[in-house]
CSV table of C-alpha atoms and ligand atoms in Angstrom, one decimal:
chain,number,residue,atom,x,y,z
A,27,UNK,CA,16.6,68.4,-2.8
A,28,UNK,CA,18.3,65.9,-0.9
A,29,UNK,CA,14.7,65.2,0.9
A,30,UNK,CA,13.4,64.6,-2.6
A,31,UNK,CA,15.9,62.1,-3.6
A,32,UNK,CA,15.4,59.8,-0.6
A,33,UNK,CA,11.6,59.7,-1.1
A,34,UNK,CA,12.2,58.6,-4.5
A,35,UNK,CA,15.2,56.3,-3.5
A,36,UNK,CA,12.5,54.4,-0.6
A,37,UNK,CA,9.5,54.7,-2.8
A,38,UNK,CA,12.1,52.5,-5.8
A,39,UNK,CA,12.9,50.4,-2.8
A,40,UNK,CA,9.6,49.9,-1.8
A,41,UNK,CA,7.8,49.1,-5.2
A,42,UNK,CA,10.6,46.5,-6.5
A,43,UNK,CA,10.1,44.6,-2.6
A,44,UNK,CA,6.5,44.6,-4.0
A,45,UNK,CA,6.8,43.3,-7.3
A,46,UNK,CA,9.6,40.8,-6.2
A,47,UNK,CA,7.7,39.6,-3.1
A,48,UNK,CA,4.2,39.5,-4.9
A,49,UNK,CA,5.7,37.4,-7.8
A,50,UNK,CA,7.0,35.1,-5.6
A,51,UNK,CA,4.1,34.5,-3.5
A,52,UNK,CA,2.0,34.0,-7.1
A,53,UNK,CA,4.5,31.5,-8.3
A,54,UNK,CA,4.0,29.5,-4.1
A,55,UNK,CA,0.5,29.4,-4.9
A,56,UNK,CA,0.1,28.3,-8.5
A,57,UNK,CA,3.7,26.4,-9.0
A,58,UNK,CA,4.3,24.2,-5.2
A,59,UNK,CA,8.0,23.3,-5.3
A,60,UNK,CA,9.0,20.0,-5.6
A,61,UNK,CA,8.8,18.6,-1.6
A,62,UNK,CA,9.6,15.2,-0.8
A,63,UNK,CA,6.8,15.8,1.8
A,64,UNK,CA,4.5,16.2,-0.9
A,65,UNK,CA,5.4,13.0,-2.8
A,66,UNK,CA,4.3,11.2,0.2
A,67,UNK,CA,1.0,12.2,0.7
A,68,UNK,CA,0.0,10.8,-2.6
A,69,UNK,CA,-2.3,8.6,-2.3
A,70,UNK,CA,-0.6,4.6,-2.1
A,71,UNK,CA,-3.2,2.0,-3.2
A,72,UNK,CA,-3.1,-1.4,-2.4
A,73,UNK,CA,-4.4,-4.1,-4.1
A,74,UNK,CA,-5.7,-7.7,-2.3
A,75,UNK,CA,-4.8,-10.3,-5.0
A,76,UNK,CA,-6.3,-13.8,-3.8
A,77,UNK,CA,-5.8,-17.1,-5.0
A,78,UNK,CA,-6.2,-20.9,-4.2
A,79,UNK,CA,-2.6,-22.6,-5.0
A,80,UNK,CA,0.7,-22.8,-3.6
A,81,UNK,CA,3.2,-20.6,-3.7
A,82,UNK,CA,5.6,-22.4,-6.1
A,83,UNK,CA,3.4,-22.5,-9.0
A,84,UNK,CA,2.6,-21.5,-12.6
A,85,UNK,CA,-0.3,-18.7,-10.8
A,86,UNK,CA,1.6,-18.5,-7.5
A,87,UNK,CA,4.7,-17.4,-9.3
A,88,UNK,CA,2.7,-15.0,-11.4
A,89,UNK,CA,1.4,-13.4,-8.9
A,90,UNK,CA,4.5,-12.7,-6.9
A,91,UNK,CA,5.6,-11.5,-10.1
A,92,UNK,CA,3.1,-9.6,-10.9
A,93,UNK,CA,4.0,-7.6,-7.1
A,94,UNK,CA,7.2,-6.8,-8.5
A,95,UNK,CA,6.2,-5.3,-12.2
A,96,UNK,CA,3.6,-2.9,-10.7
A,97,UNK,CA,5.7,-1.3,-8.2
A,98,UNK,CA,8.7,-1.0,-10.9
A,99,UNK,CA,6.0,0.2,-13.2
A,100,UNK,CA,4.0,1.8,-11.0
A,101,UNK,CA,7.3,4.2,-8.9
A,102,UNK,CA,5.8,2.2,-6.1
A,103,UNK,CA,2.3,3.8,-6.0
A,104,UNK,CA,0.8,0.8,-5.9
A,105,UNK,CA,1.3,-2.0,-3.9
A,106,UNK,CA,-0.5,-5.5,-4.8
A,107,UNK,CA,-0.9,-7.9,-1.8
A,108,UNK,CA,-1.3,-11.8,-2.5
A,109,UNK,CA,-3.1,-14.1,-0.4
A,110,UNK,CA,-2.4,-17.1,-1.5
A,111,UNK,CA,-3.4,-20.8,-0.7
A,112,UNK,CA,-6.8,-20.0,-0.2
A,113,UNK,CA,-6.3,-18.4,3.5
A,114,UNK,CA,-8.5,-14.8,2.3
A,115,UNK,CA,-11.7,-16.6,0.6
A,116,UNK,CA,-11.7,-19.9,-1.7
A,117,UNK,CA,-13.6,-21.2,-4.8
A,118,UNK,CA,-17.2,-20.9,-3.1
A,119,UNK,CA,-16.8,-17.4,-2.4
A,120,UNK,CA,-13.8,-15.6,-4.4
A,121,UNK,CA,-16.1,-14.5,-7.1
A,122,UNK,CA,-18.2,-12.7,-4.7
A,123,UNK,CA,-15.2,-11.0,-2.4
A,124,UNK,CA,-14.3,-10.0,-5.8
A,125,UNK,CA,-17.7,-8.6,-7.1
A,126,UNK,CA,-18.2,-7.0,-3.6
A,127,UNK,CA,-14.7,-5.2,-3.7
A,128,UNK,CA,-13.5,-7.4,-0.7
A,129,UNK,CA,-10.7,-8.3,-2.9
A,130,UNK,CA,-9.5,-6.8,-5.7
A,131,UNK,CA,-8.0,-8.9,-8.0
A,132,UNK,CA,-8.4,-12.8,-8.4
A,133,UNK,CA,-7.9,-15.4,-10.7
A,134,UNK,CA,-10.2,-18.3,-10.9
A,135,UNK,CA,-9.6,-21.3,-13.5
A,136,UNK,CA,-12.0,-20.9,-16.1
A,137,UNK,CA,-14.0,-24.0,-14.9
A,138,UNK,CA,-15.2,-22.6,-12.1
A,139,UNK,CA,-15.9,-19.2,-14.1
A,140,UNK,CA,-18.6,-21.2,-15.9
A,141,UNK,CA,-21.3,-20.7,-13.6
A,142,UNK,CA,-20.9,-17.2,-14.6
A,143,UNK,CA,-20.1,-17.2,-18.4
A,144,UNK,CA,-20.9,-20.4,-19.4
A,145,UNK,CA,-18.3,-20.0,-22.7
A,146,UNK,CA,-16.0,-20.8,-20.8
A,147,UNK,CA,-16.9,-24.1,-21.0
A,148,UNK,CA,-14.7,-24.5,-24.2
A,149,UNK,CA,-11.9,-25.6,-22.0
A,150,UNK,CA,-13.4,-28.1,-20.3
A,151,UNK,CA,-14.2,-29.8,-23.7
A,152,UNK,CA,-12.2,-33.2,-24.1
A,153,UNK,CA,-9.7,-33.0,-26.0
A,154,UNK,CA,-10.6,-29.7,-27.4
A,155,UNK,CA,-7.1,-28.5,-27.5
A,156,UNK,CA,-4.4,-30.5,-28.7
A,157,UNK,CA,-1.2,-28.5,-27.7
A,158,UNK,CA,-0.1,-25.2,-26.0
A,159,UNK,CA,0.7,-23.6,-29.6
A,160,UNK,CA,-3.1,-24.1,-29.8
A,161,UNK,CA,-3.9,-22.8,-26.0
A,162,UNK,CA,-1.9,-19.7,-27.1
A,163,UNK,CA,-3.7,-18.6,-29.9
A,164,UNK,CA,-6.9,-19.1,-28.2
A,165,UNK,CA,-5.8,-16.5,-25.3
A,166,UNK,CA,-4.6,-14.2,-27.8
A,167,UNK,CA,-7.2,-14.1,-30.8
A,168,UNK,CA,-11.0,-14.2,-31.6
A,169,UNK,CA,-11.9,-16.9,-28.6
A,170,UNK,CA,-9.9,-14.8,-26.1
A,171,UNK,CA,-12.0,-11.5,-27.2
A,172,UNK,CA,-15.4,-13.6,-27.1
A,173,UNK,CA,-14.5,-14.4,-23.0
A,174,UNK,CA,-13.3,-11.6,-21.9
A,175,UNK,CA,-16.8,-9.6,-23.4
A,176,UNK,CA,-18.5,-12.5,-22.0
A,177,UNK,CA,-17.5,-11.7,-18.3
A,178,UNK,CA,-18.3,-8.4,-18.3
A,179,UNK,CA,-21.9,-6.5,-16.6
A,180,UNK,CA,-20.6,-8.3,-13.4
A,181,UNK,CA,-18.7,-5.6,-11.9
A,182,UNK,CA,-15.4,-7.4,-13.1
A,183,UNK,CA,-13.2,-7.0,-15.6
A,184,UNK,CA,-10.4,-9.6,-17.0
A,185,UNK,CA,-6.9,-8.1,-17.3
A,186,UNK,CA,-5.4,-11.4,-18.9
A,187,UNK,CA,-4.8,-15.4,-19.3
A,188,UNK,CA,-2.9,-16.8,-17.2
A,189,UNK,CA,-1.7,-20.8,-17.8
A,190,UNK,CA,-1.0,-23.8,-15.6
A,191,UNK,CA,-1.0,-26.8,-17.9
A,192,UNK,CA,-3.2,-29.9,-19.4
A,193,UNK,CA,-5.0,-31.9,-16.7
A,194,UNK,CA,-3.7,-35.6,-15.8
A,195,UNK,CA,-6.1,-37.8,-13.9
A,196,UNK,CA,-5.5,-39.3,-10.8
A,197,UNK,CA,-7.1,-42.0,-8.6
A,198,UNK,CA,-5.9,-44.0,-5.2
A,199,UNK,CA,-7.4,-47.5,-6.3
A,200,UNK,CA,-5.9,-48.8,-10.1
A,201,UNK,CA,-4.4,-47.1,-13.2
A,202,UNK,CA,-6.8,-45.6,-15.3
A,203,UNK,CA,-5.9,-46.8,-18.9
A,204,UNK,CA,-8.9,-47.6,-20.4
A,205,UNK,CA,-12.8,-46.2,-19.8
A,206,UNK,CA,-13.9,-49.0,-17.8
A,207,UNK,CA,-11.2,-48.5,-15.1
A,208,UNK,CA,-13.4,-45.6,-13.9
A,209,UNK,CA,-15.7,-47.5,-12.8
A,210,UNK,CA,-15.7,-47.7,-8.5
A,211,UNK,CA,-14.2,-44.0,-8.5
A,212,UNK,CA,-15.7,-40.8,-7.3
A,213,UNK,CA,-13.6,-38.1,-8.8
A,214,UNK,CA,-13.2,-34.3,-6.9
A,215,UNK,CA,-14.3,-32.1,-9.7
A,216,UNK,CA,-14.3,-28.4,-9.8
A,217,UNK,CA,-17.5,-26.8,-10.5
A,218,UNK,CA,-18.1,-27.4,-14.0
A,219,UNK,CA,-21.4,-29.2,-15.5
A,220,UNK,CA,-18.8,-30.4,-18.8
A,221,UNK,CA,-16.5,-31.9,-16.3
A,222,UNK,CA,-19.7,-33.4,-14.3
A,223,UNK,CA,-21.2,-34.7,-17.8
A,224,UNK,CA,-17.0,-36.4,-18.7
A,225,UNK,CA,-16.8,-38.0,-15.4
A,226,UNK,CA,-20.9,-39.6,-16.2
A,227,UNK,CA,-19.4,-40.8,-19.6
A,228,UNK,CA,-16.6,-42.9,-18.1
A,229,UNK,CA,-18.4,-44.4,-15.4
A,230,UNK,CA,-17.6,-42.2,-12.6
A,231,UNK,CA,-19.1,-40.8,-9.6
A,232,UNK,CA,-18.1,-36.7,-9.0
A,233,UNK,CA,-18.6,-34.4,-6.3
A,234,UNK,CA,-17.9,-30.3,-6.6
A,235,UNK,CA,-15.5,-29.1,-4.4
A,236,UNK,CA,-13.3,-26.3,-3.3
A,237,UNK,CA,-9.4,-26.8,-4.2
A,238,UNK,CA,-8.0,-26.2,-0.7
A,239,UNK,CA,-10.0,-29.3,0.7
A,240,UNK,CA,-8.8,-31.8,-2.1
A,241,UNK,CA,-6.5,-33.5,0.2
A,242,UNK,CA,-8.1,-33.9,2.9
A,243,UNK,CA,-11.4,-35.1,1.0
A,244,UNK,CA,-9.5,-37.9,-0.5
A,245,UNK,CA,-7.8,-38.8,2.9
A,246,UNK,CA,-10.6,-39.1,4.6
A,247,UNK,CA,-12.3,-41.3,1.3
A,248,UNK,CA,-15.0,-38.6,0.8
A,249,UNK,CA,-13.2,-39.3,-2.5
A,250,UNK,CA,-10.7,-41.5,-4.3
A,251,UNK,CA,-9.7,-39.8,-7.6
A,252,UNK,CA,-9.2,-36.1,-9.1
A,253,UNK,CA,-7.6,-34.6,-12.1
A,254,UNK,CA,-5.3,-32.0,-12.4
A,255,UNK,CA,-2.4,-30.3,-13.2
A,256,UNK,CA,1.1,-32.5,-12.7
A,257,UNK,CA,2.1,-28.7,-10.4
A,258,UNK,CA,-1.3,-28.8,-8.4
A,259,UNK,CA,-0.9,-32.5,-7.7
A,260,UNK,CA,2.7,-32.1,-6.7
A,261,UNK,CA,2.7,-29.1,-4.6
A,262,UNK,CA,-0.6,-30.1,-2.9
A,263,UNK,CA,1.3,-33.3,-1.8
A,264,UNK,CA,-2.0,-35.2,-3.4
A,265,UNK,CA,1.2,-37.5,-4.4
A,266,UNK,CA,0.2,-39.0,-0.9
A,267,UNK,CA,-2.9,-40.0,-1.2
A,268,UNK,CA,-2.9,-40.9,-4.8
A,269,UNK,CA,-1.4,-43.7,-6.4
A,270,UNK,CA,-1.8,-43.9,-10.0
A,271,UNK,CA,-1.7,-40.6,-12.6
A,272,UNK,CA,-2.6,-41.0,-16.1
A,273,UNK,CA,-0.9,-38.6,-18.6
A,274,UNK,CA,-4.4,-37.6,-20.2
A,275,UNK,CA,-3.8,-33.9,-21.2
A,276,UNK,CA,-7.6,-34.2,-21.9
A,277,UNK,CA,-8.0,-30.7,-20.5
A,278,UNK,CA,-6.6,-27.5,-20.5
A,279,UNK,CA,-7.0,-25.8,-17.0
A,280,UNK,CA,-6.3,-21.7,-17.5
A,281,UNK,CA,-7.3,-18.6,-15.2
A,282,UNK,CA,-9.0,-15.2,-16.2
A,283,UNK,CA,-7.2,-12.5,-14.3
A,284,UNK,CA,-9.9,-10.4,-12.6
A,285,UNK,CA,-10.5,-7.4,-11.3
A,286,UNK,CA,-13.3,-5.8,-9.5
A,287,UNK,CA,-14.5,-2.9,-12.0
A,288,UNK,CA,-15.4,-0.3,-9.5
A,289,UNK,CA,-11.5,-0.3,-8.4
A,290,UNK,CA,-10.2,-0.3,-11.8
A,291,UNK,CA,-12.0,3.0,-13.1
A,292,UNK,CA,-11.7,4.6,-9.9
A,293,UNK,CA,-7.6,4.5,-10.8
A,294,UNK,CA,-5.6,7.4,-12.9
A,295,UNK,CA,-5.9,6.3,-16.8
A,296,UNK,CA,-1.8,6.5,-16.0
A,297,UNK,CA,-1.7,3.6,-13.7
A,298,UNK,CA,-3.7,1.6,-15.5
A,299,UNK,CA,-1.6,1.5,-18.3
A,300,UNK,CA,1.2,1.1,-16.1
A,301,UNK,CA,-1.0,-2.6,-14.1
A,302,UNK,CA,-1.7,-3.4,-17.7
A,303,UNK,CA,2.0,-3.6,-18.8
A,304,UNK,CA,2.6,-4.9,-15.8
A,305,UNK,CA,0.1,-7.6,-16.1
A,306,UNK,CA,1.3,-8.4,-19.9
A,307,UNK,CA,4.6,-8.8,-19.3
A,308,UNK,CA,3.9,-10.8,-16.1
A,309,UNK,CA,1.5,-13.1,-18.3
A,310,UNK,CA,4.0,-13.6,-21.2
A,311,UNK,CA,6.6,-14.7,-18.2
A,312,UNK,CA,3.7,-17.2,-16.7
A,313,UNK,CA,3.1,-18.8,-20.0
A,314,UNK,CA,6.6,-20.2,-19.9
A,315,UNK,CA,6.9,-20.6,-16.8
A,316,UNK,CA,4.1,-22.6,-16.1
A,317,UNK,CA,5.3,-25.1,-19.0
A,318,UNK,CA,8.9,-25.5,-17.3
A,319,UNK,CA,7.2,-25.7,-14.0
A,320,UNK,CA,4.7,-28.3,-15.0
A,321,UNK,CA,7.6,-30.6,-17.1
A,322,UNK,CA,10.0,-30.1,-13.7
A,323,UNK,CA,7.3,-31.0,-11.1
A,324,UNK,CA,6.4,-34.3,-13.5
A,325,UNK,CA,9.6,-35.1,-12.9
A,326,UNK,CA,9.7,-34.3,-9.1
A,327,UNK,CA,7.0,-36.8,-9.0
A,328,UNK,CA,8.4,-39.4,-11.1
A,329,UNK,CA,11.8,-39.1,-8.9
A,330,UNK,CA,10.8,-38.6,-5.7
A,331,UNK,CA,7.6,-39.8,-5.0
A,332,UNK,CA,6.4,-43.4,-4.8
A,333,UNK,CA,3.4,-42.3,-7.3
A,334,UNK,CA,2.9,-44.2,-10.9
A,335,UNK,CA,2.4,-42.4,-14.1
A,336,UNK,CA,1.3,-43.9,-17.3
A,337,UNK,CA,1.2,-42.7,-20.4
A,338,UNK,CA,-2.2,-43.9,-23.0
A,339,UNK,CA,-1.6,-46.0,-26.0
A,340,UNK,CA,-3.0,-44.4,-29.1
A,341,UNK,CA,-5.6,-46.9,-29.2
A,342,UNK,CA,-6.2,-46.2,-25.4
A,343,UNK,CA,-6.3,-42.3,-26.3
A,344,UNK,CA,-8.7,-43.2,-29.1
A,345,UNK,CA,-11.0,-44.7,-26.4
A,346,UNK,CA,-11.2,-41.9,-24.2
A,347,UNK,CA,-12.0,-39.3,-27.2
A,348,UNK,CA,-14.9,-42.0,-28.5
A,349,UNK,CA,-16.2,-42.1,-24.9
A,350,UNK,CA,-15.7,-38.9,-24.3
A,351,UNK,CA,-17.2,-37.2,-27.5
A,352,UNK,CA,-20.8,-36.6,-26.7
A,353,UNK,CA,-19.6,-33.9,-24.2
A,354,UNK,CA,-19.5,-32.1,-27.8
A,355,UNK,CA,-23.0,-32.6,-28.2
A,356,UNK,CA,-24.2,-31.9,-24.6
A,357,UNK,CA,-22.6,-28.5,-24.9
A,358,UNK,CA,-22.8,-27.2,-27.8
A,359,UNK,CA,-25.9,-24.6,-27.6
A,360,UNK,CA,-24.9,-23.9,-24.2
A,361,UNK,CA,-21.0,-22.7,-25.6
A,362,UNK,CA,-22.6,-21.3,-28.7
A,363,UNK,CA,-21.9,-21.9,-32.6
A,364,UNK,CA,-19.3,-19.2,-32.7
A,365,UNK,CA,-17.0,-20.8,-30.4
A,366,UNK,CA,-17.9,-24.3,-31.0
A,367,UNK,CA,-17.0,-23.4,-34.6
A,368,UNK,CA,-13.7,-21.9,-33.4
A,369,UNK,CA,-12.5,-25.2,-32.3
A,370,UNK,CA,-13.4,-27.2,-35.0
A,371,UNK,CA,-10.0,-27.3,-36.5
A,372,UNK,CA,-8.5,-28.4,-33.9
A,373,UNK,CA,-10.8,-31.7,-34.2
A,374,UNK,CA,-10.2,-32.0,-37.8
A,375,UNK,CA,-6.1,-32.0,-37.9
B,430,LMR,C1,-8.4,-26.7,-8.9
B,430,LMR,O1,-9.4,-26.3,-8.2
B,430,LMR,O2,-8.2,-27.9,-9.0
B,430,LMR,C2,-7.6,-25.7,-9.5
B,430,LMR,O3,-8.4,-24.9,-10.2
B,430,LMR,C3,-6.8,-24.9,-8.6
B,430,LMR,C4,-6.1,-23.8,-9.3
B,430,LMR,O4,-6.5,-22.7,-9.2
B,430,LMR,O5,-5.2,-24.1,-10.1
C-alpha cells in the first residue's frame, strides 16, 4: 500500500515537472522576453544627408533639424548624417551619389534639377512668383504634385520642399538698376538653360558652376557677378568680393528633398511614416525659418558689411519684367501648358 502511494505521489510529481517545464520552454521559443540585449541588435540605419551650403542656413538648419525629428520619431533607430558645405560630393555629382546610393538623401535647388525634369524650370521664370504666399501654394497644391511625379523613374524619390528665399543679384563692378548695367558682367549661374537664356536678355555673359567654388571664381575674376539668396551671399562671405546687390526677388530658389528609392523601400512601412513626419514637420519649421533667416542676414549685410543694396524703382522693375519676358516664350513647350497655365495668375494680378 504504502509502495503504491509513492509511485503515484512521484509519477504526480513527475508529470506536473513536465507539463510546467514543457510549457515554459514553448512560451521561450514562441514569446522571447523582453531583453535589452535584444533591442540592440536591431538593426540602426544610417542615413548620408549631403548638401552644398553653410551650416547656418534656411537648408543647413533643416537638415540639422531634420537629425533631431527622426531620431525622436524614429526611438533612435535611425540616424541621419549631414555633410554639409559640399565636403561629400557637390552640384556636378550629388545627383549621381544619390542615384547610385552613395548618399542617401540630398537636396538640390530646383535649378539644377532641370537637367533632370525640365518642369522645374517654372522657378527659374522671372518674375514668375510674386510673393512667398504664392511660393507656398505651389509646394503644396497641383504644381507641387506635377514635380514630384516628374522626378520619379530615376531611382529617387522627393520627400518635400524645402525654401531659402527670392534671388538678389550681385556684381563687383556698378549697381545694377537698370538692363543696360549688365552689360561688361559675366554672371556665376547654376545649371539652368532659363537662367542662361535671363542673363542673354540683359546683356550678360554666364558661366555654370558648382556653388562651393563661387567665391573663389569671382576672386580670382573667372567672374564678376552672381545672384542669389541675401543667406547664400552672406554666409558664403561673397560680401567680399561683391560690391553692389540689387533687391531683385526675380527668382525663387527652392530644393526637392531627395531620396535614393532603393533605400527608401528597403525601410519598415513604420519608419517611413515616422522620416515622413519627420520630414513635414521639419519642412513646415524651414519655411519660416528660412524667411526670418533671409530678412536677418539682409540685415547682417546692410550693418556689418561694407556691401551696397538697392532697391528697383517700379519703373526700374517694369524694365526688368519687359526685358526679361521672352524667357516666357523660350520656355514654354519645354515647361508644358499645364504648368505654364498654372502660373498665369500670378502674371495677371
Ligand atoms: C547655388 O548654387 O547658388 C545654390 O543653389 C546653393 C544652395 O543650395 O542654396
Amino acid at each position: 500500500m504504502k509502495s503504491a502511494v509513492s509511485i503515484i505521489f512521484f509519477l504526480v510529481v513527475g508529470l506536473l515537472t513536465a507539463i510546467l517545464f514543457g510549457f515554459r520552454s514553448e512560451l521561450w521559443t514562441t514569446e522571447k522576453p523582453y531583453d535589452e540585449l535584444q533591442e540592440g541588435m536591431k538593426e540602426r540605419i544610417v542615413i548620408k544627408f549631403s548638401h552644398v551650403v553653410a551650416e547656418n542656413t534656411p537648408k543647413g538648419l533643416a537638415a540639422e533639424k531634420f537629425v533631431q525629428t527622426v531620431k525622436e520619431k524614429t526611438n533612435d533607430r535611425v540616424e541621419v548624417q549631414v555633410f554639409p558645405n559640399g565636403i561629400l560630393y557637390s552640384d556636378n555629382n550629388e545627383f549621381e551619389a544619390l542615384q547610385r546610393g552613395d548618399v542617401q538623401m540630398i537636396a538640390p535647388a530646383f535649378s539644377k534639377l532641370s537637367n533632370i525634369s525640365s518642369q522645374y524650370l517654372i522657378f527659374d521664370l522671372p518674375y514668375a512668383f510674386p510673393d512667398q504666399v504664392s511660393i507656398h501654394e505651389a509646394f503644396d497644391g497641383p504644381i507641387g504634385e506635377i514635380l514630384f511625379h516628374s522626378i520619379e523613374k530615376q531611382n529617387v524619390k522627393q520627400l518635400a520642399f524645402w525654401s531659402n528665399g527670392f534671388k538678389q543679384m550681385s556684381s563687383d563692378k556698378q549697381p545694377l538698376l537698370t538692363p543696360k548695367d549688365f552689360k561688361g558682367h559675366t554672371f556665376r549661374i547654376m545649371s539652368s538653360k532659363a537662367i542662361e537664356s535671363q542673363m542673354n536678355l540683359l546683356g550678360a555673359k554666364s558661366v555654370v558652376m558648382p556653388f562651393t567654388e563661387v567665391y573663389g571664381n569671382i576672386k580670382s575674376g573667372i567672374v564678376n557677378a552672381q545672384e542669389n539668396t541675401f543667406s547664400n551671399i552672406y554666409t558664403k562671405q561673397l560680401y567680399q568680393v561683391q560690391s553692389h546687390v540689387t533687391i531683385s526677388n526675380h527668382a525663387y530658389l527652392g530644393y526637392a528633398v531627395l531620396v535614393n528609392e532603393d533605400f527608401w523601400n528597403s525601410l519598415e512601412p513604420e519608419l517611413r511614416d515616422q522620416i515622413e513626419e519627420a520630414m513635414l514637420e521639419t519642412s513646415y519649421w524651414n519655411r519660416v525659418k528660412a524667411i526670418a533667416m533671409n530678412d536677418q542676414q539682409q540685415k547682417l549685410l546692410e550693418e556689418k558689411t561694407n556691401i551696397s543694396i538697392y532697391e528697383l524703382t517700379p519703373e526700374q522693375k517694369e524694365e526688368w519684367v519687359r526685358t526679361l519676358q521672352p524667357v516666357y516664350d523660350q520656355f514654354h513647350s519645354i515647361i508644358g501648358d499645364e504648368l505654364m497655365g498654372m502660373i498665369k495668375k500670378n502674371h495677371n494680378e
